[in-house]
Amino acid sequence: MKKFFFIYMMLCAYSFHAQQTIYDEATVLYKKELRGGIEVHGHGIGLFFTKGYYKSVDNVLEVNVSLVNMKSPNEDRRFNFWDDRARSYIYGKMNHFYLLRPSIGKRQLFAYKDRKSGVEFSYSWAIGPSFGITKPYFLEIAVPIDQSRRILVKEKYDPQEHFLGNIYGRASWFNGFSELKGYVGAYGKLGFNMEFSREQTAIQGIEAGIALDAFPDEIPILADETFSGVVNKNKGLFFSFYARLFLGKKYN
């Protein structure tokens, strides 16, 4: 009988060890988390940062901030036809446009990881102000000084002065910071998250969703008309699909 009991206890211990090998160790409930990463959307790219506060096991209050650029879907990239050393440029582009989005929202978990190799699913939403910033787009303009020589001058794009015949190429991005202009609007997003880190304290995953930035004024990204005769409609509403790749950690 003692021998049978000993064998039974050994089998129970082995089974318990095997289950710990297959399944996660006891889950620790963390109070906070940090995550950040890269955001790619239909008209640009950027960075984001999120701090989360667990209100319950499946409900997280999130404070977010993101910085992205926003391009016009009508942008027309051109190349210098007389000098291939020049940098390409966007013909008709008047301003770079950047968005700073502080926001607050919630993330709701609806599928939990039951093992280290599992995947956790959740959805999230956030709303907040959207601070738009325009920075003039600068070009290198070929200015003739006599019949055979030209000099390059850096100027912000002016549709009345600059044409394919005198634009040499794109100037440095670092021009124009003294002429920034701000716009205030509203921002909202809805996303679905998939988190697949194998460690309890680590965060690793992807998010995909939709976002909307709305401004009361049109944002002057492009001139009204380009060389091709296409009329550009600058707008104050920017709807986009986005994807995020994030890393982070949970902690107390």
PDB file of C-alpha atoms in Angstrom:
ATOM      1  CA  MET A   1       0.000   0.000   0.000  1.00  0.00           C
ATOM      2  CA  LYS A   2       2.795   2.417   0.901  1.00  0.00           C
ATOM      3  CA  LYS A   3       4.543   1.604  -2.364  1.00  0.00           C
ATOM      4  CA  PHE A   4       1.335   2.290  -4.338  1.00  0.00           C
ATOM      5  CA  PHE A   5       0.820   5.613  -2.508  1.00  0.00           C
ATOM      6  CA  PHE A   6       4.420   6.645  -3.260  1.00  0.00           C
ATOM      7  CA  ILE A   7       4.009   5.868  -6.969  1.00  0.00           C
ATOM      8  CA  TYR A   8       0.693   7.799  -7.022  1.00  0.00           C
ATOM      9  CA  MET A   9       2.319  10.864  -5.443  1.00  0.00           C
ATOM     10  CA  MET A  10       5.196  10.717  -7.931  1.00  0.00           C
ATOM     11  CA  LEU A  11       2.740  10.603 -10.857  1.00  0.00           C
ATOM     12  CA  CYS A  12       0.791  13.581  -9.449  1.00  0.00           C
ATOM     13  CA  ALA A  13       3.999  15.592  -9.065  1.00  0.00           C
ATOM     14  CA  TYR A  14       5.046  14.768 -12.629  1.00  0.00           C
ATOM     15  CA  SER A  15       1.600  15.719 -13.965  1.00  0.00           C
ATOM     16  CA  PHE A  16       1.700  19.053 -12.100  1.00  0.00           C
ATOM     17  CA  HIS A  17       5.191  19.777 -13.451  1.00  0.00           C
ATOM     18  CA  ALA A  18       4.080  18.932 -16.975  1.00  0.00           C
ATOM     19  CA  GLN A  19       1.097  21.281 -16.718  1.00  0.00           C
ATOM     20  CA  GLN A  20       3.371  24.103 -15.530  1.00  0.00           C
ATOM     21  CA  THR A  21       5.588  23.423 -18.520  1.00  0.00           C
ATOM     22  CA  ILE A  22       2.667  23.642 -20.940  1.00  0.00           C
ATOM     23  CA  TYR A  23       0.601  26.383 -19.332  1.00  0.00           C
ATOM     24  CA  ASP A  24       1.520  29.725 -17.888  1.00  0.00           C
ATOM     25  CA  GLU A  25       2.513  30.072 -14.289  1.00  0.00           C
ATOM     26  CA  ALA A  26      -0.037  31.783 -12.008  1.00  0.00           C
ATOM     27  CA  THR A  27      -1.089  35.069 -13.585  1.00  0.00           C
ATOM     28  CA  VAL A  28      -0.063  38.239 -11.763  1.00  0.00           C
ATOM     29  CA  LEU A  29      -2.486  41.156 -11.945  1.00  0.00           C
ATOM     30  CA  TYR A  30      -0.512  44.261 -12.838  1.00  0.00           C
ATOM     31  CA  LYS A  31      -1.746  47.798 -12.248  1.00  0.00           C
ATOM     32  CA  LYS A  32       0.011  49.744 -15.003  1.00  0.00           C
ATOM     33  CA  GLU A  33       1.622  49.345 -18.388  1.00  0.00           C
ATOM     34  CA  LEU A  34       3.693  51.301 -20.884  1.00  0.00           C
ATOM     35  CA  ARG A  35       3.725  50.693 -24.621  1.00  0.00           C
ATOM     36  CA  GLY A  36       4.999  52.521 -27.657  1.00  0.00           C
ATOM     37  CA  GLY A  37       5.982  51.958 -31.233  1.00  0.00           C
ATOM     38  CA  ILE A  38       5.526  52.848 -34.890  1.00  0.00           C
ATOM     39  CA  GLU A  39       2.262  53.797 -36.582  1.00  0.00           C
ATOM     40  CA  VAL A  40       1.766  53.492 -40.341  1.00  0.00           C
ATOM     41  CA  HIS A  41      -1.375  54.875 -41.987  1.00  0.00           C
ATOM     42  CA  GLY A  42      -2.621  55.442 -45.501  1.00  0.00           C
ATOM     43  CA  HIS A  43      -1.003  58.873 -45.863  1.00  0.00           C
ATOM     44  CA  GLY A  44       2.058  58.784 -43.624  1.00  0.00           C
ATOM     45  CA  ILE A  45       3.952  57.351 -40.682  1.00  0.00           C
ATOM     46  CA  GLY A  46       4.664  58.301 -37.080  1.00  0.00           C
ATOM     47  CA  LEU A  47       5.298  57.312 -33.480  1.00  0.00           C
ATOM     48  CA  PHE A  48       2.974  56.761 -30.522  1.00  0.00           C
ATOM     49  CA  PHE A  49       3.182  56.254 -26.766  1.00  0.00           C
ATOM     50  CA  THR A  50       0.543  54.875 -24.370  1.00  0.00           C
ATOM     51  CA  LYS A  51       0.320  54.574 -20.601  1.00  0.00           C
ATOM     52  CA  GLY A  52      -2.340  52.193 -19.321  1.00  0.00           C
ATOM     53  CA  TYR A  53      -4.036  51.896 -15.917  1.00  0.00           C
ATOM     54  CA  TYR A  54      -5.832  48.634 -15.160  1.00  0.00           C
ATOM     55  CA  LYS A  55      -9.281  49.347 -13.719  1.00  0.00           C
ATOM     56  CA  SER A  56     -10.130  45.642 -13.700  1.00  0.00           C
ATOM     57  CA  VAL A  57      -8.763  42.427 -15.136  1.00  0.00           C
ATOM     58  CA  ASP A  58     -10.191  43.210 -18.591  1.00  0.00           C
ATOM     59  CA  ASN A  59     -10.556  47.004 -18.606  1.00  0.00           C
ATOM     60  CA  VAL A  60      -7.656  49.431 -19.118  1.00  0.00           C
ATOM     61  CA  LEU A  61      -7.783  53.228 -19.050  1.00  0.00           C
ATOM     62  CA  GLU A  62      -5.305  54.538 -21.643  1.00  0.00           C
ATOM     63  CA  VAL A  63      -3.586  57.916 -21.950  1.00  0.00           C
ATOM     64  CA  ASN A  64      -2.080  58.294 -25.418  1.00  0.00           C
ATOM     65  CA  VAL A  65       0.031  60.651 -27.462  1.00  0.00           C
ATOM     66  CA  SER A  66       1.026  60.220 -31.105  1.00  0.00           C
ATOM     67  CA  LEU A  67       2.901  62.264 -33.687  1.00  0.00           C
ATOM     68  CA  VAL A  68       2.340  61.493 -37.377  1.00  0.00           C
ATOM     69  CA  ASN A  69       2.715  63.202 -40.716  1.00  0.00           C
ATOM     70  CA  MET A  70      -0.185  63.520 -43.135  1.00  0.00           C
ATOM     71  CA  LYS A  71       0.249  63.661 -46.909  1.00  0.00           C
ATOM     72  CA  SER A  72      -2.280  64.501 -49.590  1.00  0.00           C
ATOM     73  CA  PRO A  73      -3.409  61.536 -51.741  1.00  0.00           C
ATOM     74  CA  ASN A  74      -2.859  63.764 -54.819  1.00  0.00           C
ATOM     75  CA  GLU A  75       0.870  64.309 -54.276  1.00  0.00           C
ATOM     76  CA  ASP A  76       2.813  64.124 -57.547  1.00  0.00           C
ATOM     77  CA  ARG A  77       6.517  63.242 -57.236  1.00  0.00           C
ATOM     78  CA  ARG A  78       8.767  64.710 -59.917  1.00  0.00           C
ATOM     79  CA  PHE A  79      12.419  64.415 -60.927  1.00  0.00           C
ATOM     80  CA  ASN A  80      14.748  66.980 -62.440  1.00  0.00           C
ATOM     81  CA  PHE A  81      14.926  66.320 -66.186  1.00  0.00           C
ATOM     82  CA  TRP A  82      18.262  68.113 -66.796  1.00  0.00           C
ATOM     83  CA  ASP A  83      20.310  67.021 -63.750  1.00  0.00           C
ATOM     84  CA  ASP A  84      19.881  63.605 -62.141  1.00  0.00           C
ATOM     85  CA  ARG A  85      21.899  64.694 -59.107  1.00  0.00           C
ATOM     86  CA  ALA A  86      18.974  66.762 -57.836  1.00  0.00           C
ATOM     87  CA  ARG A  87      16.636  65.337 -55.222  1.00  0.00           C
ATOM     88  CA  SER A  88      13.083  64.455 -56.198  1.00  0.00           C
ATOM     89  CA  TYR A  89      10.297  66.783 -55.099  1.00  0.00           C
ATOM     90  CA  ILE A  90       6.511  66.945 -54.808  1.00  0.00           C
ATOM     91  CA  TYR A  91       5.249  69.322 -57.466  1.00  0.00           C
ATOM     92  CA  GLY A  92       2.582  71.660 -56.106  1.00  0.00           C
ATOM     93  CA  LYS A  93       3.294  70.884 -52.449  1.00  0.00           C
ATOM     94  CA  MET A  94       3.024  73.987 -50.281  1.00  0.00           C
ATOM     95  CA  ASN A  95       3.354  72.575 -46.759  1.00  0.00           C
ATOM     96  CA  HIS A  96       4.380  69.566 -44.753  1.00  0.00           C
ATOM     97  CA  PHE A  97       1.574  68.667 -42.331  1.00  0.00           C
ATOM     98  CA  TYR A  98       2.086  67.012 -38.935  1.00  0.00           C
ATOM     99  CA  LEU A  99      -0.416  65.930 -36.296  1.00  0.00           C
ATOM    100  CA  LEU A 100       0.140  65.840 -32.539  1.00  0.00           C
ATOM    101  CA  ARG A 101      -2.662  63.831 -30.918  1.00  0.00           C
ATOM    102  CA  PRO A 102      -2.996  63.631 -27.137  1.00  0.00           C
ATOM    103  CA  SER A 103      -5.988  61.448 -26.277  1.00  0.00           C
ATOM    104  CA  ILE A 104      -7.672  59.365 -23.598  1.00  0.00           C
ATOM    105  CA  GLY A 105      -9.643  56.165 -24.025  1.00  0.00           C
ATOM    106  CA  LYS A 106     -10.173  52.565 -22.949  1.00  0.00           C
ATOM    107  CA  ARG A 107      -9.072  49.107 -23.989  1.00  0.00           C
ATOM    108  CA  GLN A 108     -11.400  46.155 -23.397  1.00  0.00           C
ATOM    109  CA  LEU A 109     -10.049  42.601 -23.402  1.00  0.00           C
ATOM    110  CA  PHE A 110     -12.329  39.914 -24.844  1.00  0.00           C
ATOM    111  CA  ALA A 111      -9.950  36.947 -25.315  1.00  0.00           C
ATOM    112  CA  TYR A 112      -7.220  36.062 -22.830  1.00  0.00           C
ATOM    113  CA  LYS A 113      -4.002  34.115 -23.176  1.00  0.00           C
ATOM    114  CA  ASP A 114      -4.297  30.746 -21.434  1.00  0.00           C
ATOM    115  CA  ARG A 115      -0.675  29.804 -22.058  1.00  0.00           C
ATOM    116  CA  LYS A 116       2.653  31.426 -22.899  1.00  0.00           C
ATOM    117  CA  SER A 117       2.263  30.721 -26.585  1.00  0.00           C
ATOM    118  CA  GLY A 118      -1.276  32.107 -26.630  1.00  0.00           C
ATOM    119  CA  VAL A 119      -2.592  35.386 -28.030  1.00  0.00           C
ATOM    120  CA  GLU A 120      -4.618  38.064 -26.273  1.00  0.00           C
ATOM    121  CA  PHE A 121      -7.260  40.068 -28.181  1.00  0.00           C
ATOM    122  CA  SER A 122      -8.822  43.395 -27.270  1.00  0.00           C
ATOM    123  CA  TYR A 123     -10.395  46.469 -28.808  1.00  0.00           C
ATOM    124  CA  SER A 124      -9.679  50.081 -27.905  1.00  0.00           C
ATOM    125  CA  TRP A 125     -10.981  53.574 -28.563  1.00  0.00           C
ATOM    126  CA  ALA A 126      -9.637  57.043 -27.841  1.00  0.00           C
ATOM    127  CA  ILE A 127     -10.664  60.670 -28.358  1.00  0.00           C
ATOM    128  CA  GLY A 128      -8.922  63.984 -27.877  1.00  0.00           C
ATOM    129  CA  PRO A 129      -7.716  67.168 -29.561  1.00  0.00           C
ATOM    130  CA  SER A 130      -5.654  67.101 -32.736  1.00  0.00           C
ATOM    131  CA  PHE A 131      -2.999  69.783 -33.051  1.00  0.00           C
ATOM    132  CA  GLY A 132      -2.016  70.274 -36.678  1.00  0.00           C
ATOM    133  CA  ILE A 133       1.252  71.939 -37.663  1.00  0.00           C
ATOM    134  CA  THR A 134       2.178  73.082 -41.168  1.00  0.00           C
ATOM    135  CA  LYS A 135       5.763  73.780 -42.219  1.00  0.00           C
ATOM    136  CA  PRO A 136       6.498  75.389 -45.620  1.00  0.00           C
ATOM    137  CA  TYR A 137       7.868  73.111 -48.325  1.00  0.00           C
ATOM    138  CA  PHE A 138      11.205  74.436 -49.588  1.00  0.00           C
ATOM    139  CA  LEU A 139      12.724  73.885 -53.018  1.00  0.00           C
ATOM    140  CA  GLU A 140      16.027  74.617 -54.703  1.00  0.00           C
ATOM    141  CA  ILE A 141      15.279  77.075 -57.515  1.00  0.00           C
ATOM    142  CA  ALA A 142      17.647  77.577 -60.461  1.00  0.00           C
ATOM    143  CA  VAL A 143      18.074  81.334 -60.962  1.00  0.00           C
ATOM    144  CA  PRO A 144      20.000  82.432 -64.124  1.00  0.00           C
ATOM    145  CA  ILE A 145      22.806  84.953 -63.642  1.00  0.00           C
ATOM    146  CA  ASP A 146      23.783  85.085 -67.327  1.00  0.00           C
ATOM    147  CA  GLN A 147      23.138  83.117 -70.504  1.00  0.00           C
ATOM    148  CA  SER A 148      25.175  80.083 -69.438  1.00  0.00           C
ATOM    149  CA  ARG A 149      25.179  80.072 -65.628  1.00  0.00           C
ATOM    150  CA  ARG A 150      22.617  79.595 -62.907  1.00  0.00           C
ATOM    151  CA  ILE A 151      22.739  79.630 -59.128  1.00  0.00           C
ATOM    152  CA  LEU A 152      20.574  77.600 -56.750  1.00  0.00           C
ATOM    153  CA  VAL A 153      18.431  79.511 -54.276  1.00  0.00           C
ATOM    154  CA  LYS A 154      16.351  77.925 -51.492  1.00  0.00           C
ATOM    155  CA  GLU A 155      12.778  79.206 -51.529  1.00  0.00           C
ATOM    156  CA  LYS A 156       9.459  77.979 -50.190  1.00  0.00           C
ATOM    157  CA  TYR A 157       7.170  76.835 -52.957  1.00  0.00           C
ATOM    158  CA  ASP A 158       5.083  79.546 -54.614  1.00  0.00           C
ATOM    159  CA  PRO A 159       2.728  78.356 -57.393  1.00  0.00           C
ATOM    160  CA  GLN A 160       2.942  81.775 -59.055  1.00  0.00           C
ATOM    161  CA  GLU A 161       6.746  81.782 -59.248  1.00  0.00           C
ATOM    162  CA  HIS A 162       7.953  78.175 -59.420  1.00  0.00           C
ATOM    163  CA  PHE A 163       7.474  75.860 -62.388  1.00  0.00           C
ATOM    164  CA  LEU A 164       8.983  72.658 -63.778  1.00  0.00           C
ATOM    165  CA  GLY A 165      11.433  74.771 -65.775  1.00  0.00           C
ATOM    166  CA  ASN A 166      13.071  76.490 -62.785  1.00  0.00           C
ATOM    167  CA  ILE A 167      12.685  73.936 -59.969  1.00  0.00           C
ATOM    168  CA  TYR A 168      15.996  72.126 -59.478  1.00  0.00           C
ATOM    169  CA  GLY A 169      14.959  69.828 -56.632  1.00  0.00           C
ATOM    170  CA  ARG A 170      13.871  69.474 -53.031  1.00  0.00           C
ATOM    171  CA  ALA A 171      15.671  71.585 -50.425  1.00  0.00           C
ATOM    172  CA  SER A 172      16.612  70.391 -46.940  1.00  0.00           C
ATOM    173  CA  TRP A 173      13.758  69.461 -44.592  1.00  0.00           C
ATOM    174  CA  PHE A 174      15.292  71.717 -41.941  1.00  0.00           C
ATOM    175  CA  ASN A 175      14.176  74.872 -43.753  1.00  0.00           C
ATOM    176  CA  GLY A 176      10.966  76.618 -42.703  1.00  0.00           C
ATOM    177  CA  PHE A 177      10.866  76.143 -38.934  1.00  0.00           C
ATOM    178  CA  SER A 178      10.489  79.894 -38.415  1.00  0.00           C
ATOM    179  CA  GLU A 179       7.192  79.792 -40.357  1.00  0.00           C
ATOM    180  CA  LEU A 180       5.268  77.056 -38.580  1.00  0.00           C
ATOM    181  CA  LYS A 181       1.505  77.498 -38.369  1.00  0.00           C
ATOM    182  CA  GLY A 182      -0.871  75.722 -36.013  1.00  0.00           C
ATOM    183  CA  TYR A 183      -4.410  74.349 -36.354  1.00  0.00           C
ATOM    184  CA  VAL A 184      -6.673  72.922 -33.654  1.00  0.00           C
ATOM    185  CA  GLY A 185      -9.102  70.109 -34.359  1.00  0.00           C
ATOM    186  CA  ALA A 186     -10.465  66.855 -32.923  1.00  0.00           C
ATOM    187  CA  TYR A 187      -9.221  63.275 -33.120  1.00  0.00           C
ATOM    188  CA  GLY A 188     -10.749  59.849 -32.591  1.00  0.00           C
ATOM    189  CA  LYS A 189      -9.731  56.255 -33.253  1.00  0.00           C
ATOM    190  CA  LEU A 190     -11.075  52.728 -32.955  1.00  0.00           C
ATOM    191  CA  GLY A 191      -8.686  49.795 -33.069  1.00  0.00           C
ATOM    192  CA  PHE A 192      -8.314  46.068 -32.502  1.00  0.00           C
ATOM    193  CA  ASN A 193      -5.250  44.732 -30.690  1.00  0.00           C
ATOM    194  CA  MET A 194      -3.427  41.416 -30.767  1.00  0.00           C
ATOM    195  CA  GLU A 195      -0.781  40.884 -28.054  1.00  0.00           C
ATOM    196  CA  PHE A 196       1.475  37.804 -28.241  1.00  0.00           C
ATOM    197  CA  SER A 197       4.390  38.275 -25.838  1.00  0.00           C
ATOM    198  CA  ARG A 198       5.581  35.068 -24.131  1.00  0.00           C
ATOM    199  CA  GLU A 199       6.450  36.884 -20.889  1.00  0.00           C
ATOM    200  CA  GLN A 200       3.946  38.141 -18.308  1.00  0.00           C
ATOM    201  CA  THR A 201       5.639  41.509 -17.838  1.00  0.00           C
ATOM    202  CA  ALA A 202       6.468  42.091 -21.507  1.00  0.00           C
ATOM    203  CA  ILE A 203       4.134  43.505 -24.157  1.00  0.00           C
ATOM    204  CA  GLN A 204       4.509  42.810 -27.853  1.00  0.00           C
ATOM    205  CA  GLY A 205       1.856  43.027 -30.509  1.00  0.00           C
ATOM    206  CA  ILE A 206       0.048  44.826 -33.308  1.00  0.00           C
ATOM    207  CA  GLU A 207      -2.987  47.091 -33.557  1.00  0.00           C
ATOM    208  CA  ALA A 208      -5.091  47.941 -36.609  1.00  0.00           C
ATOM    209  CA  GLY A 209      -8.000  50.309 -36.940  1.00  0.00           C
ATOM    210  CA  ILE A 210      -9.460  53.555 -38.252  1.00  0.00           C
ATOM    211  CA  ALA A 211      -8.772  57.167 -37.267  1.00  0.00           C
ATOM    212  CA  LEU A 212     -10.331  60.543 -37.999  1.00  0.00           C
ATOM    213  CA  ASP A 213      -8.822  64.030 -37.633  1.00  0.00           C
ATOM    214  CA  ALA A 214     -11.252  66.915 -38.143  1.00  0.00           C
ATOM    215  CA  PHE A 215     -10.357  70.607 -38.475  1.00  0.00           C
ATOM    216  CA  PRO A 216     -12.688  73.579 -39.001  1.00  0.00           C
ATOM    217  CA  ASP A 217     -10.370  74.992 -41.689  1.00  0.00           C
ATOM    218  CA  GLU A 218      -8.904  73.484 -44.853  1.00  0.00           C
ATOM    219  CA  ILE A 219      -5.235  72.525 -44.484  1.00  0.00           C
ATOM    220  CA  PRO A 220      -3.135  73.974 -47.359  1.00  0.00           C
ATOM    221  CA  ILE A 221      -0.972  70.959 -48.199  1.00  0.00           C
ATOM    222  CA  LEU A 222      -1.047  71.393 -52.015  1.00  0.00           C
ATOM    223  CA  ALA A 223      -1.574  74.313 -54.346  1.00  0.00           C
ATOM    224  CA  ASP A 224      -5.029  74.481 -55.940  1.00  0.00           C
ATOM    225  CA  GLU A 225      -3.803  73.330 -59.345  1.00  0.00           C
ATOM    226  CA  THR A 226      -0.727  71.455 -60.566  1.00  0.00           C
ATOM    227  CA  PHE A 227       1.029  71.393 -63.945  1.00  0.00           C
ATOM    228  CA  SER A 228      -1.117  68.456 -65.032  1.00  0.00           C
ATOM    229  CA  GLY A 229      -4.256  70.560 -64.598  1.00  0.00           C
ATOM    230  CA  VAL A 230      -5.595  68.421 -61.723  1.00  0.00           C
ATOM    231  CA  VAL A 231      -7.532  70.589 -59.275  1.00  0.00           C
ATOM    232  CA  ASN A 232      -6.557  69.710 -55.698  1.00  0.00           C
ATOM    233  CA  LYS A 233      -9.190  69.984 -53.013  1.00  0.00           C
ATOM    234  CA  ASN A 234      -7.476  70.672 -49.717  1.00  0.00           C
ATOM    235  CA  LYS A 235      -9.676  69.538 -46.859  1.00  0.00           C
ATOM    236  CA  GLY A 236     -10.109  69.667 -43.111  1.00  0.00           C
ATOM    237  CA  LEU A 237     -11.169  66.028 -42.625  1.00  0.00           C
ATOM    238  CA  PHE A 238      -8.573  63.249 -42.676  1.00  0.00           C
ATOM    239  CA  PHE A 239      -9.855  59.669 -42.489  1.00  0.00           C
ATOM    240  CA  SER A 240      -7.289  56.882 -42.446  1.00  0.00           C
ATOM    241  CA  PHE A 241      -6.733  53.203 -41.794  1.00  0.00           C
ATOM    242  CA  TYR A 242      -3.719  52.558 -39.599  1.00  0.00           C
ATOM    243  CA  ALA A 243      -1.542  49.753 -38.263  1.00  0.00           C
ATOM    244  CA  ARG A 244       0.702  49.874 -35.199  1.00  0.00           C
ATOM    245  CA  LEU A 245       3.586  47.712 -34.072  1.00  0.00           C
ATOM    246  CA  PHE A 246       4.230  48.098 -30.339  1.00  0.00           C
ATOM    247  CA  LEU A 247       6.468  46.954 -27.499  1.00  0.00           C
ATOM    248  CA  GLY A 248       6.142  47.635 -23.791  1.00  0.00           C
ATOM    249  CA  LYS A 249       5.906  46.287 -20.261  1.00  0.00           C
ATOM    250  CA  LYS A 250       3.496  45.751 -17.377  1.00  0.00           C
ATOM    251  CA  TYR A 251       4.437  46.759 -13.861  1.00  0.00           C
ATOM    252  CA  ASN A 252       3.209  47.702 -10.400  1.00  0.00           C
TER     253      ASN A 252
END
